[in-house]
Amino acid sequence: MPNENLIPSAESETEKSSSNEPRIGLCLSGGGFRASFFHLGTIRYLEEAGIMENVEVVSTVSGGSIIGAYYLVEMERKLRAQSNLDRLTACDQIIQKFSSVVSKNLRMRGLVFFPFFHPLLMALKMLRLRHFGDTMAKEFETHFFSPNLRLGDLPVQSPSRHSGPRILINTTSLVSGLRVAFSRESDTGLKAQIAKLDPNEIPLARVVGASAAVPGLFKPLQIGKDILADGGIVDNQGLESLFDYFDISDAQMNLLPQAFRQPSTDEDSTRPTSLIVSDAAGQFSVQAVKKATRLGSAARSMEILQAANRRKILKLLLEWHCPKKCPKKDKTFAFTHLAQNLKGKVSDGASVERLPSELITSTARIRTDLDEFSLIEREVLIYHGYTLMKYRVGEHCAELINTASESKIESNKKWPPRFVALLDPSGGNSRRAAESRKRLQKFLNVSDSKWFRDVRRFPWSFGGILSAFGALGWILSHLLLSGTLPLIEVPICVPAKDWLRDLIVEAIECLIPAYNLGVIDLAFLEKAFSKEGCCGGEFFGAIELVAAIMCVVFSFYVVLFLYWMVKKWLQLPEWREGKMLSSLETIK
């Protein structure tokens, strides 16, 4: 029976646990920020339908771990701060806050321009004491999770309005090769209290960073005595930990610590189980391999292994649901993934709310990255996840929907997103809808690239700005090479190239102990490193060339950073996207 209370009290929760209410588990797959925004659409519908407050456990991987941990912590904090706050209103606030954080472009801050944002970590990295995984964990700590936030600060499972579901943050151990799940320990015990590492004291940002440490892009993170990487290596959907939690998997194959499992009682054995799976992982596609290079074949092989692993995981889900193989009844699941198309689907005799078919392929190919996502990319992913989950839950798990939530749907004015009205051909707006679909499809087709998307989308707006900064880079590089400005012969400063060249020569000489000690006669090195006439010694020209290249690279690196900062400060992408939507709204 659906729960009649919008915000259940402790008493109603106790009564519910002893009734025939279903046990609900939610999976949030990996896939970078693309997955995070897709899952936000899933969560928003679950809040709208009154389901999210009844979820018992959330299993997360990579990008799903980022939004899963962030959402649960923020929701608990908001409900404690405002006792009369509606969960759907709080959900919209969390979506807005998460979007503003992602707009800071954590990948550029933590990977590309980390010397400007993390100078101390840069120094440690040069000494090989830190790596890029640490810089991204620092970004998570700064923008998503406060430095003092620990695993012990995650919501607890208790009959309280301010509590939340248990979260299982999945990683992969490179030591054992097994899945390792992190969660809040209900009781650490005396042994953990006297040990060097109390599990509840592990920084939440570091655990999430390990769950999102994609191999090849980030180095794995060390937690305790284990080396941990992206949980998607073994299970990118997070389903196996959910099976372990509900004791669906074989007891000998269960990798989840006993403290993280919900023990099944005789009373629980009669309760139905519902699994909700939000899958934003990449879909395997058939491709024509023109040339089997080593790097290309290695990348393609990883895609094949990931696809095979995904099929095995989903096969377990189907076998669990199959009544012929499993005698237990009352088992339901709702499964969504990015490439699903609801075209032709009807509900109550009417077409279901959905993302147009023209946009689904390009939406499913949006990059799996941790960089900035534009306004349109965010809203398309959220809306796609929302509509898919709305249909799947209504089709397969309708008994979970709280009928008392209908009033919340009608009163919410922030939904649907702005672009949805542009795609509606009704009311004589067929021309506007056709043009909007064409423009949005062209916009999203660029979303799979990692660099200069703004220039490719709006070449006239951003091309000129980038060209101006390119000219600035040329001026700066000329200044560092010759000490003069272009077209001006008057010296302004000492050429940085000469200083850098001399520094390299001194460093090389210091690396040759025999030369410094005079044990071996290497006088020819002095000639090779010195300037003789115009050509210089054997090594002098090469060192001078290296110094010149370093000056040019440094110049354009600094200018690219300035371009990125100016673009962010003036909010140029958001302004240009707003202009595009406004121009589409004027079409009659």
Coordinates of C-alpha atoms in Angstrom, one line a residue, residues 197-546:
L197 CA 42.4 3.9 10.5
D198 CA 38.9 4.2 11.7
P199 CA 36.6 3.5 8.7
N200 CA 34.2 6.3 9.7
E201 CA 37.0 8.8 9.8
I202 CA 38.0 8.3 6.1
P203 CA 37.4 11.6 4.2
L204 CA 34.3 11.2 2.0
A205 CA 35.9 13.2 -0.8
R206 CA 38.8 10.7 -1.0
V207 CA 36.4 7.7 -1.2
V208 CA 34.4 9.4 -3.9
G209 CA 37.6 10.3 -5.7
A210 CA 38.7 6.7 -5.6
S211 CA 35.3 5.6 -7.0
A212 CA 35.7 8.0 -9.9
A213 CA 39.5 7.4 -10.5
V214 CA 39.2 6.3 -14.2
P215 CA 42.2 4.2 -15.2
G216 CA 44.5 5.9 -17.6
L217 CA 43.2 9.4 -16.6
F218 CA 43.8 9.3 -12.8
K219 CA 46.1 7.4 -10.7
P220 CA 44.4 5.1 -8.1
L221 CA 44.2 6.4 -4.6
Q222 CA 45.5 4.6 -1.5
I223 CA 43.1 4.2 1.4
G224 CA 44.5 2.2 4.3
K225 CA 46.6 -0.6 2.9
D226 CA 44.6 -0.9 -0.4
I227 CA 45.0 0.7 -3.8
L228 CA 41.6 1.7 -5.2
A229 CA 40.4 2.8 -8.6
D230 CA 37.1 3.3 -10.5
G231 CA 34.4 0.9 -9.3
G232 CA 33.2 0.6 -12.9
I233 CA 36.1 -1.7 -13.7
V234 CA 34.2 -4.7 -12.2
D235 CA 30.6 -3.4 -12.2
N236 CA 29.7 0.0 -13.8
Q237 CA 26.0 -0.3 -12.8
G238 CA 26.5 -1.0 -9.1
L239 CA 24.1 -3.9 -9.2
E240 CA 26.3 -6.5 -7.6
S241 CA 26.5 -4.6 -4.3
L242 CA 22.8 -4.2 -4.4
F243 CA 22.4 -8.0 -4.9
D244 CA 24.8 -8.5 -2.0
Y245 CA 22.8 -6.1 0.2
F246 CA 19.5 -7.9 -0.3
D247 CA 21.2 -11.4 -0.1
I248 CA 20.2 -12.0 -3.7
S249 CA 23.6 -13.2 -4.7
D250 CA 25.1 -16.5 -3.6
A251 CA 26.4 -16.4 0.0
Q252 CA 29.9 -17.6 -1.1
M253 CA 30.1 -14.9 -3.7
N254 CA 28.9 -12.1 -1.5
L255 CA 31.7 -9.4 -1.2
L256 CA 29.8 -6.9 0.9
P257 CA 30.9 -6.7 4.6
Q258 CA 28.3 -8.0 7.0
A259 CA 28.1 -4.6 8.7
F260 CA 26.8 -3.1 5.4
R261 CA 24.0 -5.7 4.8
Q262 CA 20.5 -5.4 6.0
P263 CA 19.8 -8.7 7.7
S264 CA 16.7 -10.4 6.4
T265 CA 14.1 -11.3 9.1
D266 CA 11.2 -13.6 8.7
E267 CA 9.1 -10.5 8.4
D268 CA 11.3 -9.1 5.5
S269 CA 11.0 -12.4 3.6
T270 CA 7.4 -11.7 2.9
R271 CA 8.0 -8.1 1.8
P272 CA 8.3 -7.5 -2.0
T273 CA 11.6 -6.1 -3.4
S274 CA 11.9 -3.4 -6.0
L275 CA 15.2 -2.5 -7.7
I276 CA 15.5 0.8 -9.6
V277 CA 18.5 1.0 -12.0
S278 CA 19.6 4.2 -13.6
D279 CA 22.3 3.3 -16.2
A280 CA 24.2 6.2 -17.8
A281 CA 27.1 4.1 -19.0
G282 CA 28.3 4.2 -22.6
Q283 CA 26.5 1.9 -25.0
F284 CA 28.7 -0.4 -27.1
S285 CA 28.3 0.3 -30.8
V286 CA 29.4 -1.7 -33.9
Q287 CA 32.2 0.1 -35.7
A288 CA 34.3 -0.5 -38.8
V289 CA 37.9 -0.9 -37.7
K290 CA 40.0 0.5 -40.6
K291 CA 43.4 -0.1 -39.1
A292 CA 44.2 -2.3 -36.0
T293 CA 46.8 -0.2 -34.3
R294 CA 48.1 -1.2 -30.9
L295 CA 46.5 1.8 -29.1
G296 CA 43.3 1.5 -31.0
S297 CA 42.9 -2.2 -30.5
A298 CA 43.6 -1.8 -26.8
A299 CA 40.9 0.8 -26.4
R300 CA 38.5 -1.2 -28.5
S301 CA 39.3 -4.3 -26.4
M302 CA 38.4 -2.4 -23.2
E303 CA 35.1 -1.4 -24.7
I304 CA 34.3 -5.0 -25.6
L305 CA 35.3 -6.2 -22.0
Q306 CA 33.1 -3.5 -20.5
A307 CA 30.2 -4.4 -22.7
A308 CA 30.5 -8.1 -21.9
N309 CA 30.7 -7.3 -18.2
R310 CA 27.6 -5.1 -18.5
R311 CA 25.6 -7.9 -20.2
K312 CA 26.6 -10.4 -17.4
I313 CA 25.4 -8.0 -14.7
L314 CA 22.1 -7.3 -16.5
K315 CA 21.6 -11.0 -17.0
L316 CA 21.8 -11.5 -13.2
L317 CA 19.0 -8.9 -12.9
L318 CA 16.8 -10.7 -15.4
E319 CA 17.4 -14.1 -13.8
W320 CA 16.5 -12.7 -10.4
H321 CA 13.3 -11.4 -11.8
C322 CA 12.4 -14.5 -13.7
P323 CA 9.7 -16.5 -11.8
K324 CA 10.8 -19.8 -13.4
K325 CA 14.3 -19.7 -11.9
C326 CA 13.4 -18.0 -8.6
P327 CA 10.3 -19.1 -6.6
K328 CA 10.0 -15.8 -4.7
K329 CA 7.3 -13.5 -6.0
D330 CA 6.7 -9.8 -5.8
K331 CA 10.0 -8.9 -7.4
T332 CA 9.9 -5.8 -9.7
F333 CA 12.5 -3.6 -11.3
A334 CA 12.7 -0.4 -13.4
F335 CA 15.7 -0.1 -15.7
T336 CA 16.7 2.9 -17.7
H337 CA 19.7 3.8 -19.8
L338 CA 20.7 6.7 -22.0
A339 CA 20.0 5.2 -25.4
Q340 CA 16.3 4.3 -24.6
N341 CA 13.7 5.8 -26.8
L342 CA 10.1 6.1 -25.7
K343 CA 8.8 6.9 -29.1
G344 CA 5.4 5.2 -29.7
K345 CA 4.9 4.4 -26.0
V346 CA 1.6 5.4 -24.5
S347 CA 0.2 5.8 -21.0
D348 CA -3.5 6.1 -20.2
G349 CA -4.2 6.4 -24.0
A350 CA -1.8 9.3 -24.5
S351 CA 1.8 9.6 -25.7
V352 CA 4.3 9.7 -22.8
E353 CA 6.5 12.6 -22.0
R354 CA 9.8 12.0 -23.6
L355 CA 12.9 13.5 -25.2
P356 CA 12.6 13.7 -29.1
S357 CA 14.2 10.9 -31.0
E358 CA 16.5 13.3 -32.9
L359 CA 18.3 14.2 -29.7
I360 CA 18.7 10.8 -28.1
T361 CA 21.7 9.6 -30.0
S362 CA 23.7 12.8 -29.5
T363 CA 22.6 12.8 -25.8
A364 CA 23.8 9.3 -25.3
R365 CA 27.2 10.2 -26.8
I366 CA 27.8 13.2 -24.5
R367 CA 31.4 12.9 -23.1
T368 CA 32.0 11.0 -19.8
D369 CA 34.1 13.7 -18.3
L370 CA 34.5 15.8 -15.2
D371 CA 34.6 19.1 -16.9
E372 CA 32.0 21.9 -17.4
F373 CA 28.6 21.0 -18.7
S374 CA 26.6 23.7 -20.5
L375 CA 23.1 24.7 -19.5
I376 CA 21.5 22.8 -22.4
E377 CA 23.6 19.7 -21.8
R378 CA 22.6 19.7 -18.1
E379 CA 18.9 20.2 -18.8
V380 CA 18.7 17.6 -21.6
L381 CA 20.3 14.9 -19.4
I382 CA 18.2 15.7 -16.4
Y383 CA 15.0 15.7 -18.5
H384 CA 15.9 12.5 -20.3
G385 CA 16.6 10.7 -17.0
Y386 CA 13.3 12.1 -15.6
T387 CA 11.1 11.0 -18.4
L388 CA 12.6 7.6 -18.8
M389 CA 12.2 6.8 -15.1
K390 CA 8.7 8.2 -15.0
Y391 CA 7.6 5.8 -17.7
R392 CA 9.5 2.8 -16.4
V393 CA 8.3 3.1 -12.8
G394 CA 4.7 3.7 -14.0
E395 CA 5.0 0.6 -16.3
H396 CA 6.7 -1.8 -13.9
C397 CA 6.6 -0.4 -10.4
A398 CA 3.4 1.6 -10.2
E399 CA 2.7 0.3 -6.7
L400 CA 5.7 2.4 -5.4
I401 CA 4.1 5.7 -6.5
N402 CA 2.8 7.9 -3.6
T403 CA -0.6 9.3 -4.8
A404 CA -0.2 12.2 -2.3
S405 CA 2.6 13.6 -4.4
E406 CA 0.4 14.7 -7.3
S407 CA -0.2 18.1 -5.6
K408 CA 3.5 18.7 -5.6
I409 CA 3.7 18.1 -9.4
E410 CA 1.1 20.7 -10.2
S411 CA 2.5 23.4 -7.8
N412 CA 6.1 23.2 -9.0
K413 CA 6.9 26.0 -11.5
K414 CA 10.5 25.2 -12.2
W415 CA 9.6 22.2 -14.3
P416 CA 9.9 21.2 -17.1
P417 CA 13.1 22.9 -18.4
R418 CA 13.0 25.9 -20.8
F419 CA 13.9 23.9 -23.9
V420 CA 11.0 21.5 -23.6
A421 CA 8.4 24.1 -24.7
L422 CA 10.4 24.8 -27.8
L423 CA 10.2 21.2 -28.9
D424 CA 6.4 21.1 -28.6
P425 CA 4.7 21.3 -32.1
S426 CA 1.2 21.8 -30.7
G427 CA -0.6 25.1 -30.9
G428 CA 0.7 25.9 -34.4
N429 CA 4.3 25.8 -33.3
S430 CA 5.4 23.1 -35.7
R431 CA 7.9 25.4 -37.5
R432 CA 9.5 26.5 -34.2
A433 CA 9.6 22.9 -33.0
A434 CA 11.3 21.7 -36.2
E435 CA 13.9 24.5 -36.1
S436 CA 14.5 23.9 -32.3
R437 CA 15.1 20.2 -32.8
K438 CA 17.6 21.0 -35.6
R439 CA 19.5 23.6 -33.6
L440 CA 19.6 21.5 -30.4
Q441 CA 20.7 18.4 -32.3
K442 CA 23.6 20.4 -33.9
F443 CA 24.4 21.8 -30.4
L444 CA 24.6 18.3 -28.8
N445 CA 26.5 16.8 -31.6
V446 CA 29.6 18.7 -30.4
S447 CA 29.1 17.5 -26.8
D448 CA 31.3 14.4 -27.2
S449 CA 34.5 16.6 -27.9
K450 CA 36.7 17.7 -25.0
W451 CA 38.2 20.9 -26.3
F452 CA 36.8 24.2 -27.8
R453 CA 33.2 23.2 -27.9
D454 CA 32.1 26.8 -27.6
V455 CA 34.1 27.8 -30.8
R456 CA 32.6 24.9 -32.7
R457 CA 29.0 25.8 -31.6
F458 CA 29.3 29.6 -31.9
P459 CA 32.3 30.2 -34.3
W460 CA 31.4 33.9 -34.8
S461 CA 31.1 34.7 -31.1
F462 CA 34.0 32.7 -29.7
G463 CA 36.3 32.4 -32.8
G464 CA 37.2 36.1 -32.7
I465 CA 37.8 36.1 -28.9
L466 CA 40.1 33.0 -29.2
S467 CA 41.9 34.7 -32.1
A468 CA 42.6 37.8 -30.0
F469 CA 44.0 35.7 -27.2
G470 CA 46.1 33.7 -29.8
A471 CA 47.6 37.1 -30.9
L472 CA 48.3 37.8 -27.2
G473 CA 50.1 34.4 -27.0
W474 CA 52.2 35.3 -30.0
I475 CA 53.2 38.7 -28.4
L476 CA 54.1 37.0 -25.1
S477 CA 56.2 34.3 -26.8
H478 CA 58.1 36.9 -28.8
L479 CA 58.8 38.8 -25.6
L480 CA 60.2 35.7 -23.9
L481 CA 62.3 34.7 -26.8
S482 CA 63.9 38.0 -27.8
G483 CA 63.1 40.4 -24.9
T484 CA 61.3 42.8 -27.4
L485 CA 57.7 43.3 -28.6
P486 CA 56.9 42.3 -32.2
L487 CA 57.8 45.0 -34.7
I488 CA 59.7 47.0 -32.0
E489 CA 63.5 46.7 -31.7
V490 CA 63.8 48.5 -28.4
P491 CA 64.8 45.9 -25.6
I492 CA 62.2 45.6 -22.8
C493 CA 63.5 42.8 -20.7
V494 CA 66.2 40.1 -20.6
P495 CA 65.1 37.2 -22.9
A496 CA 63.7 34.4 -20.8
K497 CA 65.1 32.0 -23.4
D498 CA 68.7 32.8 -22.5
W499 CA 68.0 32.5 -18.8
L500 CA 66.3 29.2 -19.3
R501 CA 69.0 28.0 -21.6
D502 CA 71.7 28.8 -19.0
L503 CA 69.6 27.1 -16.3
I504 CA 69.4 23.9 -18.4
V505 CA 73.2 24.0 -19.0
E506 CA 73.9 24.4 -15.3
A507 CA 71.5 21.5 -14.4
I508 CA 73.2 19.2 -16.9
E509 CA 76.6 20.0 -15.6
C510 CA 75.4 19.3 -12.0
L511 CA 74.2 15.9 -13.2
I512 CA 77.8 14.9 -14.3
P513 CA 79.8 14.4 -11.1
A514 CA 82.9 13.4 -13.0
Y515 CA 82.9 16.8 -14.7
N516 CA 82.5 18.7 -11.4
L517 CA 85.1 16.6 -9.5
G518 CA 87.6 16.6 -12.3
V519 CA 88.2 12.9 -12.0
I520 CA 87.8 12.3 -15.7
D521 CA 88.9 14.7 -18.3
L522 CA 85.6 15.8 -20.0
A523 CA 86.8 19.2 -21.1
F524 CA 85.0 18.7 -24.4
L525 CA 81.7 19.1 -22.5
E526 CA 82.6 22.7 -21.7
K527 CA 83.0 23.4 -25.4
A528 CA 79.9 21.5 -26.3
F529 CA 77.8 23.5 -23.8
S530 CA 79.4 26.9 -24.6
K531 CA 78.5 29.4 -27.4
E532 CA 81.1 29.4 -30.1
G533 CA 80.4 31.9 -32.8
C534 CA 76.9 31.7 -34.3
C535 CA 76.4 28.0 -34.3
G536 CA 77.5 27.1 -30.7
G537 CA 78.7 23.8 -29.4
E538 CA 77.4 20.4 -30.3
F539 CA 74.8 20.5 -27.5
F540 CA 74.3 24.3 -27.3
G541 CA 72.0 24.6 -30.2
A542 CA 69.8 21.7 -29.1
I543 CA 69.5 23.2 -25.6
E544 CA 68.7 26.6 -27.0
L545 CA 65.9 25.0 -29.1
V546 CA 64.5 23.3 -26.1

